[in-house]
Short mmCIF file of C-alpha atoms and ligand atoms in Angstrom, two decimals:
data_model
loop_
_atom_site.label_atom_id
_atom_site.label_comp_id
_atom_site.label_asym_id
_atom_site.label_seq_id
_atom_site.Cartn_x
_atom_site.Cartn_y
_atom_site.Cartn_z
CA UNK A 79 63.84 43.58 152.47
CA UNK A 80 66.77 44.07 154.96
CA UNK A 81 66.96 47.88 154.22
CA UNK A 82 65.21 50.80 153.82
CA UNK A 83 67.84 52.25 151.87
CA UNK A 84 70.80 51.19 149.86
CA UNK A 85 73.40 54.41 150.12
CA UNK A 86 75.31 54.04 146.25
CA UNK A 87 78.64 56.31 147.16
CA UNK A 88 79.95 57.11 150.21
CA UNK A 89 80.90 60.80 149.15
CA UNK A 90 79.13 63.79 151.18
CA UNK A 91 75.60 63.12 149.70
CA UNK A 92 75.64 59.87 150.17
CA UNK A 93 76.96 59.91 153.68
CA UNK A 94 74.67 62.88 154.92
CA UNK A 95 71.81 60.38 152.96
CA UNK A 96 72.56 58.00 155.29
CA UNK A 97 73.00 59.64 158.60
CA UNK A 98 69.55 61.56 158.42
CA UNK A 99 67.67 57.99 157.43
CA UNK A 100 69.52 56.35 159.83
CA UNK A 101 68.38 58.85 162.64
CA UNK A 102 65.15 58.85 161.38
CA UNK A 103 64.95 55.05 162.63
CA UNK A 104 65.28 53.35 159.33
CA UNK A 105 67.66 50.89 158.13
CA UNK A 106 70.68 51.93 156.10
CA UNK A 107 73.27 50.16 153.88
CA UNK A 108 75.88 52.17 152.27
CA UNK A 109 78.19 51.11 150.09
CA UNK A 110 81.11 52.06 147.99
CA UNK A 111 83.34 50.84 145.08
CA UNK A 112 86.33 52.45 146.38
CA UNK A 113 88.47 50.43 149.07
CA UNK A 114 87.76 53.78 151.21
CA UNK A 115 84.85 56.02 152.26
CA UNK A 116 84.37 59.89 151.22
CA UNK A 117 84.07 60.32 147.65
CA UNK A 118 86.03 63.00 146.13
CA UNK A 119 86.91 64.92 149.45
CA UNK A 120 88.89 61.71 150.77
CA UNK A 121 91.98 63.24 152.35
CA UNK A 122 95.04 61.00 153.28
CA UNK A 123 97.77 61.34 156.07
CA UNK A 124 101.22 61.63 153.76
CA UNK A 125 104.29 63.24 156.03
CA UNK A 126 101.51 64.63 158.93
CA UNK A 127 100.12 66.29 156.09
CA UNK A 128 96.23 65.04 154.72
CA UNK A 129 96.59 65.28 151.28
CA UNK A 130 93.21 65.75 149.54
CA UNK A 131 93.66 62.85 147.12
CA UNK A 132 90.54 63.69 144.42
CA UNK A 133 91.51 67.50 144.53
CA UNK A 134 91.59 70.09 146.52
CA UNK A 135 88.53 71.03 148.47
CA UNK A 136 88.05 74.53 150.52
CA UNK A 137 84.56 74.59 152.45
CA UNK A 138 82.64 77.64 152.30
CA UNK A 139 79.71 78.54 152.48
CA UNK A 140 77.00 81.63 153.11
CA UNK A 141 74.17 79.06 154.16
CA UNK A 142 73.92 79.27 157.89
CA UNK A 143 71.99 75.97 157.66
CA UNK A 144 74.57 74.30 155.96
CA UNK A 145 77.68 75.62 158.25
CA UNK A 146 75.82 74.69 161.49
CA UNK A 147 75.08 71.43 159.84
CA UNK A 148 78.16 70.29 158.73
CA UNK A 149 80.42 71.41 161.85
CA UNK A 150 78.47 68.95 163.88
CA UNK A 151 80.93 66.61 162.43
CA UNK A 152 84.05 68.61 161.95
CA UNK A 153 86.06 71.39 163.89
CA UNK A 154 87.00 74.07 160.97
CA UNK A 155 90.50 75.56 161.18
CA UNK A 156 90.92 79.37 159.42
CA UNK A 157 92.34 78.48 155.97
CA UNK A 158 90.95 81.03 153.55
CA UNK A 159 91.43 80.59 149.90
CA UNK A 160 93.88 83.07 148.23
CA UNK A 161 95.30 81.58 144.87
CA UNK A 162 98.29 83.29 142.92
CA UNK A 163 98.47 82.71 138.95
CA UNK A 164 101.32 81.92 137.60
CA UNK A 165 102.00 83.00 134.11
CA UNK A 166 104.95 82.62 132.18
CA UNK A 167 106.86 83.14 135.87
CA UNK A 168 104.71 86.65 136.46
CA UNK A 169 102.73 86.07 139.78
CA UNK A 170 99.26 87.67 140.23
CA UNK A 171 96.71 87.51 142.94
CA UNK A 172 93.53 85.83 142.75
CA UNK A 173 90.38 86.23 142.50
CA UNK A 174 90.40 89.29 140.52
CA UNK A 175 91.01 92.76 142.77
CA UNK A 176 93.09 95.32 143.21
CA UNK A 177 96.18 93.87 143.93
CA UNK A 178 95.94 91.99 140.64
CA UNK A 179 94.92 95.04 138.67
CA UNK A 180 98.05 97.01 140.09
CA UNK A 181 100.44 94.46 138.68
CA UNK A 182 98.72 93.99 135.59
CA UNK A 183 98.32 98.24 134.96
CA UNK A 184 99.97 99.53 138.00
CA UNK A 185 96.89 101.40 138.32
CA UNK A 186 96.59 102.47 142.29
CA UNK A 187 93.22 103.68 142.60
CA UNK A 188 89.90 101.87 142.13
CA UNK A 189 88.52 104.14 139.76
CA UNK A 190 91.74 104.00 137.27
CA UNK A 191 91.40 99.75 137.92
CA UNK A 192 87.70 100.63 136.67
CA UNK A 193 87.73 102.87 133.77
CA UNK A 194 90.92 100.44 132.23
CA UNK A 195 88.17 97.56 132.08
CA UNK A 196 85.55 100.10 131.13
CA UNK A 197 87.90 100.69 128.04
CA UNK A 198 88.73 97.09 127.36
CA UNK A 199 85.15 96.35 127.37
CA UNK A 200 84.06 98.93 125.10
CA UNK A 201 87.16 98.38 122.74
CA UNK A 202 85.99 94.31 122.36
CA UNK A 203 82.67 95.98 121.79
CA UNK A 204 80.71 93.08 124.17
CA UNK A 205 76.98 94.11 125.31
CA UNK A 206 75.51 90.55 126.03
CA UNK A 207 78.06 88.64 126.65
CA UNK A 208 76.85 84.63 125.07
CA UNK A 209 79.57 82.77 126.18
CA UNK A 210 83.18 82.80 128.58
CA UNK A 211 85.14 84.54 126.76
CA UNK A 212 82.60 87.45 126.52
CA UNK A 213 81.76 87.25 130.10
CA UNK A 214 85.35 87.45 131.21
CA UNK A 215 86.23 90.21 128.93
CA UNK A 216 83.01 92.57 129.77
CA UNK A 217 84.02 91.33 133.80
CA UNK A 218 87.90 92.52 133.41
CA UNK A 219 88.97 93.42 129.97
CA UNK A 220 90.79 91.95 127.80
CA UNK A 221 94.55 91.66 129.31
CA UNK A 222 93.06 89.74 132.55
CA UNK A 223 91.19 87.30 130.13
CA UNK A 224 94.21 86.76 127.72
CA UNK A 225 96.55 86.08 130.71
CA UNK A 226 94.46 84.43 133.80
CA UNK A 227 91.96 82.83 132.13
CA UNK A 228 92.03 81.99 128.62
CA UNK A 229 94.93 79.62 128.72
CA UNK A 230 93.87 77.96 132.14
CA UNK A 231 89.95 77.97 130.85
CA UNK A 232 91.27 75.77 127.63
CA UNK A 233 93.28 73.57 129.93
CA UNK A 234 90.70 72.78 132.32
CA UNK A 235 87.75 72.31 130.04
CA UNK A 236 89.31 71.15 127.08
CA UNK A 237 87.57 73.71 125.17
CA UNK A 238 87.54 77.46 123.65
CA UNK A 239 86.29 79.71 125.49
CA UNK A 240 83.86 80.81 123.35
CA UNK A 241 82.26 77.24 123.09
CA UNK A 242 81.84 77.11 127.36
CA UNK A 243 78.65 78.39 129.30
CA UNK A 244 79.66 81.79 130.76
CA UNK A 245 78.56 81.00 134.06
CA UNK A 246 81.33 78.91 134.54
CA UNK A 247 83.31 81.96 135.40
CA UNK A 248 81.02 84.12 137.60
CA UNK A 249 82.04 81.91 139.87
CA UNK A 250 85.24 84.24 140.61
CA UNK A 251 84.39 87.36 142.09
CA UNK A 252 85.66 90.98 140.56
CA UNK A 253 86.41 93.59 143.11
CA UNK A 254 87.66 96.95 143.21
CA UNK A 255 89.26 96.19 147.34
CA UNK A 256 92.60 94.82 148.06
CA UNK A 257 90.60 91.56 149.01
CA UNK A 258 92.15 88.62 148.00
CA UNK A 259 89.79 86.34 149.64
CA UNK A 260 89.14 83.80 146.66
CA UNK A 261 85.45 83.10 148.20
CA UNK A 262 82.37 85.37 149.30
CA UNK A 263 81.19 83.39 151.70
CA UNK A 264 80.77 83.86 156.03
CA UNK A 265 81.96 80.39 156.42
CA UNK A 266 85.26 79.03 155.19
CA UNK A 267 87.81 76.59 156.16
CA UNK A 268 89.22 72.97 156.33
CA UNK A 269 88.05 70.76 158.67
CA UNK A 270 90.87 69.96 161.67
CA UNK A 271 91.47 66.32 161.28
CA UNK A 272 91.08 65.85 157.06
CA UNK A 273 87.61 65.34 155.32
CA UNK A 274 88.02 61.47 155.49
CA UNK A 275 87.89 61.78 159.60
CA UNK A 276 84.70 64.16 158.81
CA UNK A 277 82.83 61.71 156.79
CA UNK A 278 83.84 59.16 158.68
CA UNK A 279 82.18 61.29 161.65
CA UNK A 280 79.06 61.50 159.45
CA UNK A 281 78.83 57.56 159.06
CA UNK A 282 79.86 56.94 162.38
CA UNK A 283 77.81 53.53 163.50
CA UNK A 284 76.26 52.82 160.05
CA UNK A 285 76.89 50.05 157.91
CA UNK A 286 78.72 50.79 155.01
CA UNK A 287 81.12 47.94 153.01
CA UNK A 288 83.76 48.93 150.38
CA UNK A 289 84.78 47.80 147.31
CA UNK A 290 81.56 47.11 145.95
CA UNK A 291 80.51 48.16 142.77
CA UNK A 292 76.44 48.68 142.19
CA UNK A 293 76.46 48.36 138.40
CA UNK A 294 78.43 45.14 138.44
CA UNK A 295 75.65 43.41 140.65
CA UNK A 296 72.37 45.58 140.37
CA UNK A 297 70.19 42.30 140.74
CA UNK A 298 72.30 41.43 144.24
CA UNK A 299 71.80 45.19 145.69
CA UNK A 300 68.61 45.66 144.64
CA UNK A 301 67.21 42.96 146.26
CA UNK A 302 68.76 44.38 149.75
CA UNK A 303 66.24 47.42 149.91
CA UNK A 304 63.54 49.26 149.26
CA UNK A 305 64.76 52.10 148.21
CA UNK A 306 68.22 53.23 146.32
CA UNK A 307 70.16 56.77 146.95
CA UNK A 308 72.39 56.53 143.71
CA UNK A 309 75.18 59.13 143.52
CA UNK A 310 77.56 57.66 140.66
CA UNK A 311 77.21 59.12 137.11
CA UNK A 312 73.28 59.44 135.92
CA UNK A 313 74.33 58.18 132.59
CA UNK A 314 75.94 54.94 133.69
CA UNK A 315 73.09 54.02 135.83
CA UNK A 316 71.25 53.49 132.80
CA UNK A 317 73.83 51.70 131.10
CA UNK A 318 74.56 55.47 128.48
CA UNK A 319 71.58 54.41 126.53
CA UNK A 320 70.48 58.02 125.35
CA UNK A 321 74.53 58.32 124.89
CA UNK A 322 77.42 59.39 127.40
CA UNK A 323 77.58 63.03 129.13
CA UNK A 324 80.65 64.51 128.57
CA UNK A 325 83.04 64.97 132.09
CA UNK A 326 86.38 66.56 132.91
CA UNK A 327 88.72 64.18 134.27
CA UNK A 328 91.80 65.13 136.42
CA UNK A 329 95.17 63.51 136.68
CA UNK A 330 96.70 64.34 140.02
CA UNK A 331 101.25 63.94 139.63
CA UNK A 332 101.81 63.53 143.86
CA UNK A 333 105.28 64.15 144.87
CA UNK A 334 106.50 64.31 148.45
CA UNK A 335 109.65 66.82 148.60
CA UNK A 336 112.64 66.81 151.24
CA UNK A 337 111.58 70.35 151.37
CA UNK A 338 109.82 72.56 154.04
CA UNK A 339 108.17 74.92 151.50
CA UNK A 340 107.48 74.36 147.55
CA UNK A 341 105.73 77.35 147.16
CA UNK A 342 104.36 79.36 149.89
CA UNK A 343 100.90 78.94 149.31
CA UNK A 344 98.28 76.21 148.55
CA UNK A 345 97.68 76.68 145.12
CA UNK A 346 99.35 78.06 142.20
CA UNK A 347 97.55 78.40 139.30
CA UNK A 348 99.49 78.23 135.62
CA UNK A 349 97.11 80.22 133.56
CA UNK A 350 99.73 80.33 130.63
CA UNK A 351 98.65 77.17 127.56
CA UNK A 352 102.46 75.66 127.55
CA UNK A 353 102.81 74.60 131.00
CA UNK A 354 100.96 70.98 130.87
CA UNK A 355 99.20 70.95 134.12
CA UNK A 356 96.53 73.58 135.23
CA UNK A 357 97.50 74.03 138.95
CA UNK A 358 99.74 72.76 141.54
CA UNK A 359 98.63 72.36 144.76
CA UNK A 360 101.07 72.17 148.09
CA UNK A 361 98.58 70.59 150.59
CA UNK A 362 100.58 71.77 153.92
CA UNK A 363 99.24 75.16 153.54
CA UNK A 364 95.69 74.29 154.45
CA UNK A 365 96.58 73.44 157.60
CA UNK A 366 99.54 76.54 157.91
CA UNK A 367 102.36 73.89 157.43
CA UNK A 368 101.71 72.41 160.64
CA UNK A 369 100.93 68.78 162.38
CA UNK A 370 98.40 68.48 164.66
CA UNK A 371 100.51 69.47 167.68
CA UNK A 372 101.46 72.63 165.86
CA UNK A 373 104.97 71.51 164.94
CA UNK A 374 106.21 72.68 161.57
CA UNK A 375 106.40 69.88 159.14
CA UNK A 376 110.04 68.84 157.36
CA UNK A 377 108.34 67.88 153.97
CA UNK A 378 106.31 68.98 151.59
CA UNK A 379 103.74 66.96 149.18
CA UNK A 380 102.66 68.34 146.11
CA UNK A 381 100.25 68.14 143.56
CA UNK A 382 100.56 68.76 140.19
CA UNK A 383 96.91 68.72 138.09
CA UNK A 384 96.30 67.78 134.82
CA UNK A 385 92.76 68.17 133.40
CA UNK A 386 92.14 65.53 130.40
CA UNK A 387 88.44 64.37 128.82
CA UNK A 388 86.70 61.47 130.07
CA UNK A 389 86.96 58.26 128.91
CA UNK A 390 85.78 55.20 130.54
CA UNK A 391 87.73 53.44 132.84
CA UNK A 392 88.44 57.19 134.00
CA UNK A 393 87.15 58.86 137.17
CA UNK A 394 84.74 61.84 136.31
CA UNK A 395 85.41 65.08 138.47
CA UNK A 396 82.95 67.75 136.19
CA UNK A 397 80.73 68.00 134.45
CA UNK A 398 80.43 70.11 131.19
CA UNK A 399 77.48 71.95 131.66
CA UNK A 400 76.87 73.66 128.39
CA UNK A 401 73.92 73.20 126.01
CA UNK A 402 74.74 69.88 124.12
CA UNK A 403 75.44 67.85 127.67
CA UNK A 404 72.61 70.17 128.95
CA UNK A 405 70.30 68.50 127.08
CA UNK A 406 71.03 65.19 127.38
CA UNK A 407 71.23 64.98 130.87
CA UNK A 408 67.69 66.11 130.87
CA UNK A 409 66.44 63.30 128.87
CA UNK A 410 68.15 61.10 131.57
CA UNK A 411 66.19 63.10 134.19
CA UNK A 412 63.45 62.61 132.70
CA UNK A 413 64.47 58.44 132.68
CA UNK A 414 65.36 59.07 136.04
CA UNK A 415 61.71 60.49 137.09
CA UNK A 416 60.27 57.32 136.23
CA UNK A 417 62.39 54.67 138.58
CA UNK A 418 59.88 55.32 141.02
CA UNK A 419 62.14 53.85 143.86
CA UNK A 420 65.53 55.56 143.14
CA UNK A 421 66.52 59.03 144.33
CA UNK A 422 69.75 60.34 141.96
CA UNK A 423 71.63 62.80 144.19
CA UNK A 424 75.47 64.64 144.14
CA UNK A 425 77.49 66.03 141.49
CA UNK A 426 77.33 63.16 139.11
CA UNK A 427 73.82 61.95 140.06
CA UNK A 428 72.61 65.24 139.13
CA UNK A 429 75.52 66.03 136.62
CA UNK A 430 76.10 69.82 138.79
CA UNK A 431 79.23 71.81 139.08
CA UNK A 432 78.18 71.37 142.68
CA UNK A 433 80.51 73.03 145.49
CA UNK A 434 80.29 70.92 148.82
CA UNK A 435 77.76 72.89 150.18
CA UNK A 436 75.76 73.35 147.72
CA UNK A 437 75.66 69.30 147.97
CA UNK A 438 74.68 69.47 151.69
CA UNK A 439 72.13 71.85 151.20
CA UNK A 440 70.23 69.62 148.30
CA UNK A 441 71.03 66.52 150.22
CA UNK A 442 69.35 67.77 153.23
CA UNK A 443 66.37 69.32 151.20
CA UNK A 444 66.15 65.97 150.06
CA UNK A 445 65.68 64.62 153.10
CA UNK A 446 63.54 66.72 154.45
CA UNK A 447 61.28 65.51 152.00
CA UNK A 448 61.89 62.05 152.08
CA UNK A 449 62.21 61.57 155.35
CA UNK A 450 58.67 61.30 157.72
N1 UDP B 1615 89.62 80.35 136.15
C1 UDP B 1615 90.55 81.02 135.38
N2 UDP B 1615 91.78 81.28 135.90
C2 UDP B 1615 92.13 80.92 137.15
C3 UDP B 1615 91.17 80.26 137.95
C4 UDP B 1615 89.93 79.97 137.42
O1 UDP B 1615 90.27 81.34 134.25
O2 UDP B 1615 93.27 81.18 137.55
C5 UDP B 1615 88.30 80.05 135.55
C6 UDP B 1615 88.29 78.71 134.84
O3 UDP B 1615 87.44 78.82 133.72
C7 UDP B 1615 87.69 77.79 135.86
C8 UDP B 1615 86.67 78.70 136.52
O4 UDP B 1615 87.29 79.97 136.54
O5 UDP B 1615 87.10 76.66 135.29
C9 UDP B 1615 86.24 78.29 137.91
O6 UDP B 1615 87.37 78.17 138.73
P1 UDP B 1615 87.33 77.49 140.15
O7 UDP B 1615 88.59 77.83 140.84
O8 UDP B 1615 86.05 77.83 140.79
O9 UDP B 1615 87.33 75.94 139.76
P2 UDP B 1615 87.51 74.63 140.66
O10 UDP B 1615 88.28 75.02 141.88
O11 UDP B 1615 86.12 74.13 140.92
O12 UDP B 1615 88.28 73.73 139.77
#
């Protein structure tokens, strides 16, 4: 065999794959079947501005492993997340804290922000909550969860509320602090230079070649190595025998605007069901509207998101982790168990609502293991 390992996606897990194998002495092919490297966080140079093509992506993290691992490769600028909603043309700060609860109440103190979900709660009469909607409501009454996140819930998912797994949504934090710090995390920012540079960082002196497409050819790649790293869709690999998982898809509406501010903030989020798209996201301000010598930037580009179900042919971005998919996916772990030679890594090889560093930290838990 020429390789050790053939790398299948050249997205963070794949990359990070590579780079530990390769300086572990062993022989490394990635490749890709996108003309470019970087998976999802690919970022592109539009106006001076690196527009992150596959979606937005914030790093942040609260694993000191992870941060000290990962800014090897990158410098990390300041950006912290702070999203506004958007609904029906009333603005309101995100994640969910005081400043929210003032314009939704005009309650000033924390305790009056308190006892009005306290009341909501009780009044929906929720004790264990089974599913989003009842986790939203018991986490900030009923008002918050018919205007910021029922209608943006049912756009992005595709679903009712009451049919999605409720730990979708403790992934937004609830405070009673005028913090409106979208993350909890020590470590947050966007690395100076765009996520492509950073992967490219990652891979830097290992083969990778693009525009190759693993399921097309298995008998061709498998032949090049010993092992496989395979980071595409679990379900595909083995050609949706046990049936197809069920993904989110997201159609991305790029405009570039003769404008020097859309506006004023990274993302806006439409939580109302009438406007089409979920979010719209101006990429200057993750980088403060500035080029790299600090000038401020004439244009704008903006992105306008629409979420849509999977189909084939389309690119999956999530999963949808509730019971039925659940379930299935473990039957293809448990196919997956049994190819002896193949390790099934990232957010599609492990079908995971993975953030980024929750990908570094498996990826490098992985290879820990792997690697002697
Ligand atoms: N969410 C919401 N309203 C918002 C933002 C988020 O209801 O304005 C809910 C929605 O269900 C979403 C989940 O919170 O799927 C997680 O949002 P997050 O911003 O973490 O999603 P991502 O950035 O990964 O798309």
């Amino acid at each position: 065999m020429k390789y050790d390992y053939l790398v299948v996606g050249a997205g963070l897990y794949g990359a990070i794959f590579a780079r530990e194998a390769v300086n572990k002495g062993k022989r490394v092919l990635v490749i890709d079947k996108r003309p470019q490297i970087a998976g999802n966080v690919y970022t592109e140079k539009i106006e001076g501005i690196h527009v992150h093509k596959y979606g937005a992506h914030i790093f942040h993290t609260n694993n000191k492993k992870v941060w000290d691992y990962i800014t090897q490769y990158a410098e990390f600028n300041r950006f912290t997340n702070s999203p506004v909603a958007n609904y029906h043309g009333e603005l309101y700060s995100l994640p969910f804290n005081m400043y929210t609860f003032n314009k939704m109440w005009g309650v000033v103190t924390p305790e009056e922000a308190k006892e009005r979900i306290e009341k909501q709660k009780r009044e929906a009469g929720i004790t264990e909550p089974k599913n989003l909607e009842e986790q939203a409501i018991s986490l900030v009454g009923t008002d918050i969860y018919e205007k910021l996140i029922k209608g943006y819930t049912q756009k992005q998912w595709g679903r009712p509320c009451d049919q999605l797994p409720a730990f979708i949504i403790k992934r937004l934090p609830v405070r009673l602090t005028f913090d409106n710090n979208y993350f909890n995390a020590l470590y947050q920012g966007i690395p100076i230079g765009g996520y492509t540079k950073m992967v490219e960082n990652i891979l830097d002196g290992i083969e990778v070649r693009l525009s190759e497409d693993f399921l097309e050819d298995r008998e061709k790649f498998c032949g090049l190595a010993d092992k496989i790293v395979y980071t595409g869709p679990i379900d595909a690999y083995f050609n949706y025998r046990l049936g197809t998982l069920e993904y989110r898809s997201v159609r991305f509406e790029n405009e570039v605007l003769d404008k020097p501010n859309f506006q004023g903030n990274a993302a806006v989020n439409y939580t109302d069901t009438e406007t089409p798209w979920t979010r719209i996201i101006e990429h200057k301000w993750f980088e403060f509207g500035r080029d790299s010598e600090g000038n401020e930037l004439p244009k704008t580009v903006i992105s306008r998101e629409y979420s849509s179900e999977w189909k084939p042919g389309d690119e999956p971005y999530y999963p949808v982790n509730d019971e039925k998919n659940g379930a299935l996916y473990e039957s293809y772990r448990e196919l997956a168990e049994k190819e002896k030679n193949v390790i099934f890594g990232g957010r599609l090889g492990e079908y995971k609502y993975y953030d980024m560093d929750q990908v570094i930290d498996a990826v490098l838990s992985r290879t820990e293991k792997e690697l002697v």
